[in-house]
XYZ file of C-alpha atoms in Angstrom:
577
model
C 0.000 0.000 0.000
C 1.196 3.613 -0.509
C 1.899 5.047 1.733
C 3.572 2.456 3.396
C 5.196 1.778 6.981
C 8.025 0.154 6.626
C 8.209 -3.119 5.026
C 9.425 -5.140 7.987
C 6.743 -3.265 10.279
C 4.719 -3.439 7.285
C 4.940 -7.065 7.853
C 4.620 -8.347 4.030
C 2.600 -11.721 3.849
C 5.037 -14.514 4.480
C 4.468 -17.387 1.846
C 0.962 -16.781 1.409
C 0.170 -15.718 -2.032
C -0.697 -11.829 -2.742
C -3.130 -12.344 -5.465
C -6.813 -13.869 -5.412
C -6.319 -16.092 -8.009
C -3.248 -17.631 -5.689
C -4.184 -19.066 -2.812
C -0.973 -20.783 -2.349
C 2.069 -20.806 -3.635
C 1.074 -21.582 -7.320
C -1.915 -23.269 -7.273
C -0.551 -25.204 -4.143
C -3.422 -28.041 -2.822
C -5.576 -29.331 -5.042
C -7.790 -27.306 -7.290
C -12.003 -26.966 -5.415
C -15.081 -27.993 -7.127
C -17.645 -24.976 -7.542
C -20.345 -25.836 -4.821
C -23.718 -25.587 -5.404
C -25.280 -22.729 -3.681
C -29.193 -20.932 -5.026
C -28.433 -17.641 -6.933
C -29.539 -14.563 -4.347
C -28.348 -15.990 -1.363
C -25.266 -14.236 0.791
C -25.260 -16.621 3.871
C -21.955 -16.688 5.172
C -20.645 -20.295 5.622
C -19.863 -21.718 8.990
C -16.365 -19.834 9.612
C -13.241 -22.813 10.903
C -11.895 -21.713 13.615
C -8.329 -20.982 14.241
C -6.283 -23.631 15.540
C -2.693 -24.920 16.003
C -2.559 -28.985 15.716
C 0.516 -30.761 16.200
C 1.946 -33.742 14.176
C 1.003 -37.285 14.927
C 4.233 -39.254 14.201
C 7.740 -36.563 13.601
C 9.054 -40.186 12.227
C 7.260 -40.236 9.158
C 9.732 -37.243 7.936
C 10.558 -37.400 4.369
C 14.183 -38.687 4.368
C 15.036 -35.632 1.898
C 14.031 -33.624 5.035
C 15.916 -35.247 7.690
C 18.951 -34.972 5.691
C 18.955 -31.552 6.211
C 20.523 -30.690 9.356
C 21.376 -27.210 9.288
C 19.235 -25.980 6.719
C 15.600 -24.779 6.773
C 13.661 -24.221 3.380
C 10.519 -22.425 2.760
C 8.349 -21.925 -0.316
C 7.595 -18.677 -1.702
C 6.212 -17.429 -5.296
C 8.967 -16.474 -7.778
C 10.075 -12.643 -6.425
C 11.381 -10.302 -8.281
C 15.133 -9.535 -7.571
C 14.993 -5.756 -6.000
C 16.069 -6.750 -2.440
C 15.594 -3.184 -0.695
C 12.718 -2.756 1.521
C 11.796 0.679 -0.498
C 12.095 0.312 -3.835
C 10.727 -3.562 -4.512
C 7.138 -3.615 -6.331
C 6.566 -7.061 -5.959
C 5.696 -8.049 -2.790
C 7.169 -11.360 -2.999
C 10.260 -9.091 -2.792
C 9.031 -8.202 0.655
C 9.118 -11.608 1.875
C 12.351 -11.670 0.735
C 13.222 -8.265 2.577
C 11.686 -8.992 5.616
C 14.657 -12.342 6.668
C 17.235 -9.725 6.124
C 16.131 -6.052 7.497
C 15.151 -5.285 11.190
C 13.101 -2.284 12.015
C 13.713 0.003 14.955
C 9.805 -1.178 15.906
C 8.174 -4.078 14.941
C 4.563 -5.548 15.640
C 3.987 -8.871 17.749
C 1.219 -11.424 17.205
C -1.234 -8.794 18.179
C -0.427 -6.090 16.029
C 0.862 -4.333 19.438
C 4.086 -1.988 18.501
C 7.328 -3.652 20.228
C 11.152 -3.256 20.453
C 13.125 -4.482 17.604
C 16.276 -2.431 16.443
C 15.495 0.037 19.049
C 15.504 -1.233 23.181
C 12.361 1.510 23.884
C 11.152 4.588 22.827
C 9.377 8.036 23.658
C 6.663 10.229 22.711
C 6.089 13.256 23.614
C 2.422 14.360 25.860
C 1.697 16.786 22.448
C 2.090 13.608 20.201
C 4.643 15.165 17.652
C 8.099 14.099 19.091
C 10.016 10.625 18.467
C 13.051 9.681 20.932
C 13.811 6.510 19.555
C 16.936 4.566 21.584
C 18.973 2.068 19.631
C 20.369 -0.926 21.485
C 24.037 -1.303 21.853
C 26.424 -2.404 19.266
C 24.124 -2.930 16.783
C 26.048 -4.515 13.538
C 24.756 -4.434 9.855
C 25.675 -7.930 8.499
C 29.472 -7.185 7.666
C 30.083 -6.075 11.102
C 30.185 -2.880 10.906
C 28.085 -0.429 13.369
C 24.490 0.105 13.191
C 24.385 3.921 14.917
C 21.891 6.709 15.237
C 23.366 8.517 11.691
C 22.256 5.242 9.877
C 18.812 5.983 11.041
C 19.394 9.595 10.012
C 20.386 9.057 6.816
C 17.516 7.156 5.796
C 15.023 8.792 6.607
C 16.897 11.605 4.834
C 16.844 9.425 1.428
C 13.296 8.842 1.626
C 12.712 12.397 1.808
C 15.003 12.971 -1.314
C 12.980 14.393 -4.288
C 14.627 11.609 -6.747
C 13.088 8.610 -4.541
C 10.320 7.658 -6.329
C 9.351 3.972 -4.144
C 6.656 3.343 -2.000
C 7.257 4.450 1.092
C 6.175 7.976 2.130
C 6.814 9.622 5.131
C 5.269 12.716 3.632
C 2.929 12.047 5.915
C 4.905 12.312 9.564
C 5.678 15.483 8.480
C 8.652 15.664 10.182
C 9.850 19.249 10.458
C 11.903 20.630 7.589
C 11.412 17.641 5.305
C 8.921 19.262 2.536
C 11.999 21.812 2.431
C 14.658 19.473 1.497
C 12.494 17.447 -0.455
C 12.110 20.532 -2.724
C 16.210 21.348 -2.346
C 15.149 24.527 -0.098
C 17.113 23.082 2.333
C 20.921 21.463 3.089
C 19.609 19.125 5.831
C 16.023 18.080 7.682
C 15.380 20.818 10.464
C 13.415 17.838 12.433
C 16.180 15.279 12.535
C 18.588 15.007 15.196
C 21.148 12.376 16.259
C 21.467 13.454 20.001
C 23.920 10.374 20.394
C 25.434 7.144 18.378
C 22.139 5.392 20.062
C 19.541 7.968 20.441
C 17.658 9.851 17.531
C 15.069 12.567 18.032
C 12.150 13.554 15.195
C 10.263 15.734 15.575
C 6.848 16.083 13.388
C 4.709 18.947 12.950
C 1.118 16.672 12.552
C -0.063 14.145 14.767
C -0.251 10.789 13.201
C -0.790 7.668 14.915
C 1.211 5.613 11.671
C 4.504 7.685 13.124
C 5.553 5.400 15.596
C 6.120 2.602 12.847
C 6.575 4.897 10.130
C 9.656 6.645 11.628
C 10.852 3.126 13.685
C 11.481 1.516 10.255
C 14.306 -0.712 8.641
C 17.939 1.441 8.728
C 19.835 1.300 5.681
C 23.603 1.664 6.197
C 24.675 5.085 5.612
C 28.038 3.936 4.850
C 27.028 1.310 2.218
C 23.732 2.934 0.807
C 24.757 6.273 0.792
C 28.607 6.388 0.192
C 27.714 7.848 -3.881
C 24.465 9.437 -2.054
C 24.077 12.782 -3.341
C 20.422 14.862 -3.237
C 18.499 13.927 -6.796
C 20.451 11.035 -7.517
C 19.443 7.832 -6.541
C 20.042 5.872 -9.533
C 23.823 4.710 -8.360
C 21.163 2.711 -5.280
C 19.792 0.095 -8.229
C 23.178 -1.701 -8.507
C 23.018 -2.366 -4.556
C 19.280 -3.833 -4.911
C 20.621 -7.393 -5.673
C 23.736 -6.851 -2.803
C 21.271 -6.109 0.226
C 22.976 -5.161 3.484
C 21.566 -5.367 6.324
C 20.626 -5.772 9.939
C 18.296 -9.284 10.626
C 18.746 -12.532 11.887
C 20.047 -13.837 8.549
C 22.474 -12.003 5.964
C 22.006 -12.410 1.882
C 24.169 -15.469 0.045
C 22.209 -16.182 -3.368
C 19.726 -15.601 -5.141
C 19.158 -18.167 -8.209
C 16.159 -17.372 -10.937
C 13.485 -19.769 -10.980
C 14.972 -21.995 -8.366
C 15.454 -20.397 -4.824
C 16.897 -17.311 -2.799
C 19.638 -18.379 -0.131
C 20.493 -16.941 3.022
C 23.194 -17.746 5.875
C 22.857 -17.138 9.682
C 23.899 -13.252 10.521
C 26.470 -14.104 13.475
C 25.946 -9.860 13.787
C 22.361 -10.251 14.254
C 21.642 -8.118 18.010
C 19.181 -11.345 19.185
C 22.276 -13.756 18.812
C 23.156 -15.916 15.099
C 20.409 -18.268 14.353
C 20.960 -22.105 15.386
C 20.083 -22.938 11.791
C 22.840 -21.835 9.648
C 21.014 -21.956 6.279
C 17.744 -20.342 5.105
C 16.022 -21.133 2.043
C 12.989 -20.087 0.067
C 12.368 -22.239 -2.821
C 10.757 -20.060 -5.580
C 10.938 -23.243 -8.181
C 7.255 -23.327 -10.006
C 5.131 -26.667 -8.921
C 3.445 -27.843 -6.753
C 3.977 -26.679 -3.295
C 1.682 -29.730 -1.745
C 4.282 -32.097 -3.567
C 7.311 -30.534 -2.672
C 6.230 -30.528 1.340
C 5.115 -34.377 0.741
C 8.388 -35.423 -0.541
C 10.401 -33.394 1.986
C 11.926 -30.784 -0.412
C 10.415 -27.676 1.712
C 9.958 -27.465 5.291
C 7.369 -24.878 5.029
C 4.679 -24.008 3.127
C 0.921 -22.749 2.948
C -1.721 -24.298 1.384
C -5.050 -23.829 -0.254
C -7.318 -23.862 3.016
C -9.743 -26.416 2.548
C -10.935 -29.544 3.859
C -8.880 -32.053 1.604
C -5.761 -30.199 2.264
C -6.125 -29.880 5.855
C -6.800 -34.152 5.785
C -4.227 -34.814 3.703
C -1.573 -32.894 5.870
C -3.225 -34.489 9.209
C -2.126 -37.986 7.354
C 1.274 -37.213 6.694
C 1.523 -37.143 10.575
C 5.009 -34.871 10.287
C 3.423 -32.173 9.803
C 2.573 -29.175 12.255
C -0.304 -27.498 11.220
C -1.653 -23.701 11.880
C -4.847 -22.441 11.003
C -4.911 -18.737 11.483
C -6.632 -15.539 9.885
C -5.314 -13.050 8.100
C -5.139 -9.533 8.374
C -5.208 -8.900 4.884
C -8.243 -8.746 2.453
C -8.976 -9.618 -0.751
C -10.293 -7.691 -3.731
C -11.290 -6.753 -7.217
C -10.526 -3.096 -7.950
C -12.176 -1.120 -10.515
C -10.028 0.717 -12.915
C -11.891 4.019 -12.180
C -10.461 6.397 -15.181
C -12.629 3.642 -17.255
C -15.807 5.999 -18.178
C -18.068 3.267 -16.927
C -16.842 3.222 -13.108
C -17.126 7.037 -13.201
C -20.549 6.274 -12.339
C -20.823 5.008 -8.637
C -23.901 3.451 -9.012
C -22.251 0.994 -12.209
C -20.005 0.123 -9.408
C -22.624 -0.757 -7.423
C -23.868 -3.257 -9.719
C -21.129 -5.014 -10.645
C -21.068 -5.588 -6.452
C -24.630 -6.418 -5.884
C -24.340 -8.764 -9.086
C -21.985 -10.652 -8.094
C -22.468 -13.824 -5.857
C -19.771 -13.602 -3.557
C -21.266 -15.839 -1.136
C -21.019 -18.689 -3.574
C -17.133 -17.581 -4.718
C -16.136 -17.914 -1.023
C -17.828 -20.987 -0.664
C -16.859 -22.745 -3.440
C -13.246 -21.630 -2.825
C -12.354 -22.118 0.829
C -14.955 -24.166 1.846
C -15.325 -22.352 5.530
C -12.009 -21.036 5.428
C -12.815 -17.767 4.492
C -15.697 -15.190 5.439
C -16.908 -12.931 2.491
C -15.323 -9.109 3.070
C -17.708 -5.935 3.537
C -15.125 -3.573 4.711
C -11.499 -3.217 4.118
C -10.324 -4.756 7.487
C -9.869 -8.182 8.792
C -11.987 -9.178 11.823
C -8.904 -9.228 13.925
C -8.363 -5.999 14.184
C -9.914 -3.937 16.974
C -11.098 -1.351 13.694
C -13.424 -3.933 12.400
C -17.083 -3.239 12.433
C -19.708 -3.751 10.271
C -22.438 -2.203 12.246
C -24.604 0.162 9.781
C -22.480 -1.107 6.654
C -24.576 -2.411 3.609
C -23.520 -5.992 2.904
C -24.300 -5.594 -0.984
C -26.237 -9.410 -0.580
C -26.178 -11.170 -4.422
C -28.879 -9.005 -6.154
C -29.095 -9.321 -10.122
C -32.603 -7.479 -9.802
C -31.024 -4.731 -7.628
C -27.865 -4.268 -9.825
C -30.136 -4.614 -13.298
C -31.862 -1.736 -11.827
C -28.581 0.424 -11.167
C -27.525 -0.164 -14.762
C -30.742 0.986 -16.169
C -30.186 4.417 -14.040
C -27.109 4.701 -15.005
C -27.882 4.662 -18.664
C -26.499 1.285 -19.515
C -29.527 -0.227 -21.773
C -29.301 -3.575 -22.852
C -28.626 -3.901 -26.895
C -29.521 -6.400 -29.370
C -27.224 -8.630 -28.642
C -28.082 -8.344 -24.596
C -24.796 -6.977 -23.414
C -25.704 -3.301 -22.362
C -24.330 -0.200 -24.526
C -24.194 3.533 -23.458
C -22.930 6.531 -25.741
C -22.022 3.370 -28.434
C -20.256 1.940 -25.918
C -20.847 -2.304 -24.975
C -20.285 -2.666 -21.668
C -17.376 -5.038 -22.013
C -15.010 -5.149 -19.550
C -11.155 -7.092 -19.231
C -11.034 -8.889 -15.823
C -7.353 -9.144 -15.051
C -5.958 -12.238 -12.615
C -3.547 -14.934 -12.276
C -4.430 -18.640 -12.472
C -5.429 -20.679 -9.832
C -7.649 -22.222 -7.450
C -9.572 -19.414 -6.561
C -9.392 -17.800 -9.993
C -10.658 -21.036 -11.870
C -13.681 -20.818 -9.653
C -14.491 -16.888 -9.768
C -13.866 -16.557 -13.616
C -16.740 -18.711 -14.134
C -19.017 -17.630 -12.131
C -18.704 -13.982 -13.001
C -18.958 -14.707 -16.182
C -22.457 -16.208 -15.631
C -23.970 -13.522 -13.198
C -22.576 -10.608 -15.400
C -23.888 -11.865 -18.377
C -27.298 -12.325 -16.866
C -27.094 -8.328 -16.007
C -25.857 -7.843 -19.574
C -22.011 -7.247 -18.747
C -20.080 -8.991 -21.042
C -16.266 -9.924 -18.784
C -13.272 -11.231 -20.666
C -10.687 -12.349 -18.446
C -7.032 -13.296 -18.850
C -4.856 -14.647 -17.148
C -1.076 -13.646 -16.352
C 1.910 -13.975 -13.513
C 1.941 -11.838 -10.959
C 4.793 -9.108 -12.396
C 2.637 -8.897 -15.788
C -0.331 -8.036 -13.588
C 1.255 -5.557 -11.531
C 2.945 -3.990 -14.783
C -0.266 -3.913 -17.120
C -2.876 -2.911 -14.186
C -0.380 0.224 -12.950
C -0.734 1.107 -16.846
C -4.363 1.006 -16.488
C -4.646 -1.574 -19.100
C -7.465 -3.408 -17.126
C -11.059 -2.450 -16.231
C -11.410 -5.418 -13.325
C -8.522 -7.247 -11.417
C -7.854 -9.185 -8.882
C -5.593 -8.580 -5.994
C -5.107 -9.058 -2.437
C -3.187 -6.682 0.271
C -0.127 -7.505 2.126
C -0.830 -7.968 6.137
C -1.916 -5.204 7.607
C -1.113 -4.186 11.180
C -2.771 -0.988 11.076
C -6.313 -0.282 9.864
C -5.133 2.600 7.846
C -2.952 0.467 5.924
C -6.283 -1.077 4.388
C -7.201 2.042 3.482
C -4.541 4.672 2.934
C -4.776 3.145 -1.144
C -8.489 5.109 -0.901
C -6.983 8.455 -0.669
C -6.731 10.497 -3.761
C -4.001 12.910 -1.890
C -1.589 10.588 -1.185
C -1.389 8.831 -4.796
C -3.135 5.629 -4.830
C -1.601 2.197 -3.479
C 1.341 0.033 -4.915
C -1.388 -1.520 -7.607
C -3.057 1.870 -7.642
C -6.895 2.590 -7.699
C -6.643 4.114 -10.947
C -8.439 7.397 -10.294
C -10.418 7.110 -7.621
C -11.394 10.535 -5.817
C -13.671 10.958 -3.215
C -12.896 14.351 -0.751
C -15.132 12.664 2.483
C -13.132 9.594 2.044
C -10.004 11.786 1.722
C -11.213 13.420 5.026
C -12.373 10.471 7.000
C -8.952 8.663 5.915
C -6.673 11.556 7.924
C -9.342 11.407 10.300
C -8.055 7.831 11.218
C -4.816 8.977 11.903
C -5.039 12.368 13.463
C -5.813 11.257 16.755
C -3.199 8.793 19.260
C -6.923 7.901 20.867
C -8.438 4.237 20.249
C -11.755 4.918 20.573
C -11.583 8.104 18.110
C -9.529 6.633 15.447
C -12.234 3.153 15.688
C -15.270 5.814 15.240
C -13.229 7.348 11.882
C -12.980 4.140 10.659
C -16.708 3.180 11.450
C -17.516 6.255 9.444
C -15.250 5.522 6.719
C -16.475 2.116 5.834
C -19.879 3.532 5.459
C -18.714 5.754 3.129
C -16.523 3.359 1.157
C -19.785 1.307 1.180
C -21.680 3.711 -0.986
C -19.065 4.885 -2.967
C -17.116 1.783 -3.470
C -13.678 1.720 -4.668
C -13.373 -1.953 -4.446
C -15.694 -5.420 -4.928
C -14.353 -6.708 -1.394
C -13.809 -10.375 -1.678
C -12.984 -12.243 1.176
C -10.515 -12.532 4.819
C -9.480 -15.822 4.108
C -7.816 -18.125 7.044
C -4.305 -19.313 6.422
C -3.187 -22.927 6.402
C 0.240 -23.759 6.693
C 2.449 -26.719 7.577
C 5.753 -27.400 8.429
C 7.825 -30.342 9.043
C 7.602 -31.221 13.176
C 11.976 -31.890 13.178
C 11.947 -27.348 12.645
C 10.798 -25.763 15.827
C 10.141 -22.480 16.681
C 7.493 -21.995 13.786
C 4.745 -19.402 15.129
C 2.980 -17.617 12.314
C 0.189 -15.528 13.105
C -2.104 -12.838 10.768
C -0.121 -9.868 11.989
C 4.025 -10.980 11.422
C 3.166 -13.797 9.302
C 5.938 -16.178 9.062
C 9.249 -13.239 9.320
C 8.639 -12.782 13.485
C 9.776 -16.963 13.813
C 12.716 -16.545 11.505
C 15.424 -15.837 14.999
C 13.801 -19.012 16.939
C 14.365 -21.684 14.653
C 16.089 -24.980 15.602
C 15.840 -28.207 14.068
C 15.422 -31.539 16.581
């Protein structure tokens, strides 16, 4: 999402695919059948509960896994090289981020803020100054020190009016850093390195995203910034693929289509890892197959029934069933003269039967999404929200409003257009099941939908073009309810797959709203506000919080992954028995 915190606080989904029509690693599990369920109904399924179940015989370990003894591999969807946790746009990248670079704050199980890089922290009673205070001798992952100017200089580049990634801190408005973005300035007024471990920032707005925002992943100023001069950053792209950093394990490899390798930081502040090697396996297949035949330790699966028996039977397996903090989604491309009009976006909601998507897809593993917000998070309410139940009559009746008259053929023209739109996704489970069924309930509305599918890059690429009309995506984990939302906001650009024009000034409003405030119970009344208005001017078709299942192999302990840290937060406790 832009803006982002960042990326390690951000806490990117771990394994878990990004994109709706990816469940799992590429297609991992075994494909659902479409279940039957009447047209017009939006009954949620009986939800699974969340649940940790432990293996029933460790001896029934795949002897390619046992024969591993120092080295721990994971699965993960092909990323795409950029290894810097602000300039990557794939967010497999961010798994691949998150091994390697510690923030000064991180998030636990909860969501709750809590040490990392820095031992504790202060804000002032007016809510605008940051005293963060680095633990002692800190080392990046050649050894050499991790200080207070490395924290300086960071937030410096991201302020530098050549960085053009995704993480803006625009939005702490830290004194003096609108003037050196715009080169009125030598240095930023509201940085200051009081001592190699303390750093003090100090903001002109309240915003309750500062804490992570400013507390995020230090780049070494001597590495990252040795060419650094103010408006040019290109001399940084040759150091994407070298990544230096601060976490419990350091970069070795990264092969194309096979795997990215890592080794144990000895440098790492929490003590080196007991498992030396780290592994994820991006090779394309079948992630099911590769856990069954001991080639990965780790992975997640598409949560179902049949996968969930078939990894009770392997009896090595340790199983976690946990939700997600992310949602999923279909975003309009709103420069597209169609979605201009809020009631054709309405439509394509109400005629849509989500109910029977979810269904048919997770099987009870997933709950159909009204708001943009996971039910785990204390911002989730759906009190006063329309739920947008399956209604072709309802959506028909929108279209005809909106001027969309059905032709001779029966798809629905306006001005000489057809009301033919390009559904962009990636293939898979879920996607194999949604395709279908849209097809069928748009057509009955007179919506004629075209889908293709592509890989993930290729989606990202063509849908930031604005090649698309529909497409499917998901967000990363979210541990703040404004990063679910912050994509909304027409002032602060769109989101890392962009809304494509969407504008709305209350939304705008109600979004700052959210953040203005240090106060619980005022920020969770913005947000209760907000969804209502998302809910009649909808910038999304929200999809589904879908549950997580993942496995791994019961001789690697220490696995704990949870909705907020996904898998990165285990990384430091891992020890193979």
């Amino acid at each position: 999402m832009k803006p982002q915190p960042w990326k390690t606080a951000l806490a990117v989904m771990t394994v878990t695919a990004l994109l709706t029509g990816c469940t799992a690693p590429e297609s991992g599990g075994t494909d659902v059948p479409a279940a039957q369920q009447p047209a017009g109904s939006s009954a949620q399924p009986e939800i699974v509960k969340d649940a940790v179940i432990p293996a029933s015989d460790k001896s029934k370990s795949p002897t390619a896994a046992t024969a591993r003894t120092d080295t721990v591999v994971v699965s993960l969807t092909e990323p795409g090289g950029v290894f810097n946790p602000y300039f990557y746009q794939n967010g497999y990248d961010g798994n691949v981020t998150s091994v390697m670079f510690s923030p000064l704050v991180n998030i636990d199980e909860n969501g709750k803020p809590v040490p990392d890089l820095a031992e504790k922290w202060e804000i002032s009673p007016d809510g605008l100054v940051y005293t963060y205070y680095l633990r002692p001798n800190l080392k990046f992952s050649d050894g050499s020190p991790l200080t207070a100017e490395d924290v300086a200089f960071t937030l410096t580049l991201l302020h530098d009016k050549a960085y053009d990634g995704e993480t803006d801190l625009t939005e702490t408005h830290i004194k003096g850093g609108q003037a050196y973005k715009e080169g009125k300035a030598d240095a930023i007024e509201g940085i200051q390195v009081i001592d190699p471990l303390t750093i003090r920032i100090t903001t002109e707005k309240v915003n309750a995203r500062s804490l992570l925002l400013l507390g995020g992943q230090p780049l070494s100023k001597a590495y990252y910034g040795k060419n650094y001069a103010p408006g040019q950053l290109d001399y940084l792209k040759s150091l994407h693929a070298k990544p230096l950093a601060t976490g419990p394990y350091k970069y070795d490899q990264y092969i194309p289509g096979q795997e990215v390798r890592f080794t144990a930081n000895e440098h790492y502040y929490g003590g080196k890892p007991k498992v030396e090697h780290f592994i994820y396996k991006t090779t394309e297949g079948d992630a099911t197959q590769f856990f069954q035949t001991g080639e990965t330790d780790y992975s997640s699966f598409t949560a179902n029934p049949d996968n969930l028996d078939l990894l009770k039977q392997l009896g090595y397996a340790n199983i976690n069933i946990y939700t997600s903090t992310a949602y999923s989604y279909i975003k309009f491309n709103h420069s597209k003269a169609p979605f201009k009009d809020k009631r054709v976006r309405q439509a394509f909601v109400y005629g849509l039967d989500r109910a029977k998507i979810v269904q048919a897809a997770y099987q009870g593993y997933a709950q159909i999404a009204n708001v943009p917000v996971s039910p785990v998070s204390w911002a989730y309410t759906e009190e006063g929200i329309n739920p947008y139940p399956y209604d072709p009559e309802k959506a028909k009746k929108l279209l005809d409003e909106a001027g969309w008259k059905p032709g001779a053929d029966g798809v629905r023209e306006k001005d000489g257009q057809k009301l033919i739109v390009r559904y962009f996704t990636t293939k898979g489970a879920v996607s194999d099941i949604l395709i279908p069924i849209a097809k069928e309930n748009y057509k009955a509305l007179g919506i004629q939908l075209e889908s293709e599918l592509m890989d993930y890059n290729a989606l990202l690429a063509r849908t930031t073009k604005g090649d698309h009309d529909l497409a499917s995506f998901s967000t990363t984990l979210l541990p703040d309810p404004s990063d679910g939302v912050n994509q909304f906001s027409s002032k602060a650009g769109g989101s890392f797959t962009g809304t494509n024009g969407y504008s709305n000034p209350k939304v705008d409003e109600l979004i700052e709203k959210g953040t203005a405030t240090l106060d619980l119970a005022a920020r969770k009344a913005a947000y209760a506000e907000l969804y209502k208005e998302i809910a009649e001017d909808p910038p999304f078709i929200f999809l589904a919080y879908r549950k997580i299942l993942s496995a791994h192999n019961a001789r690697v302990e220490g696995f704990r992954p949870n909705g907020y840290t996904g898998l990165s937060s285990s990384l430091p406790n891992l020890e193979i028995k």
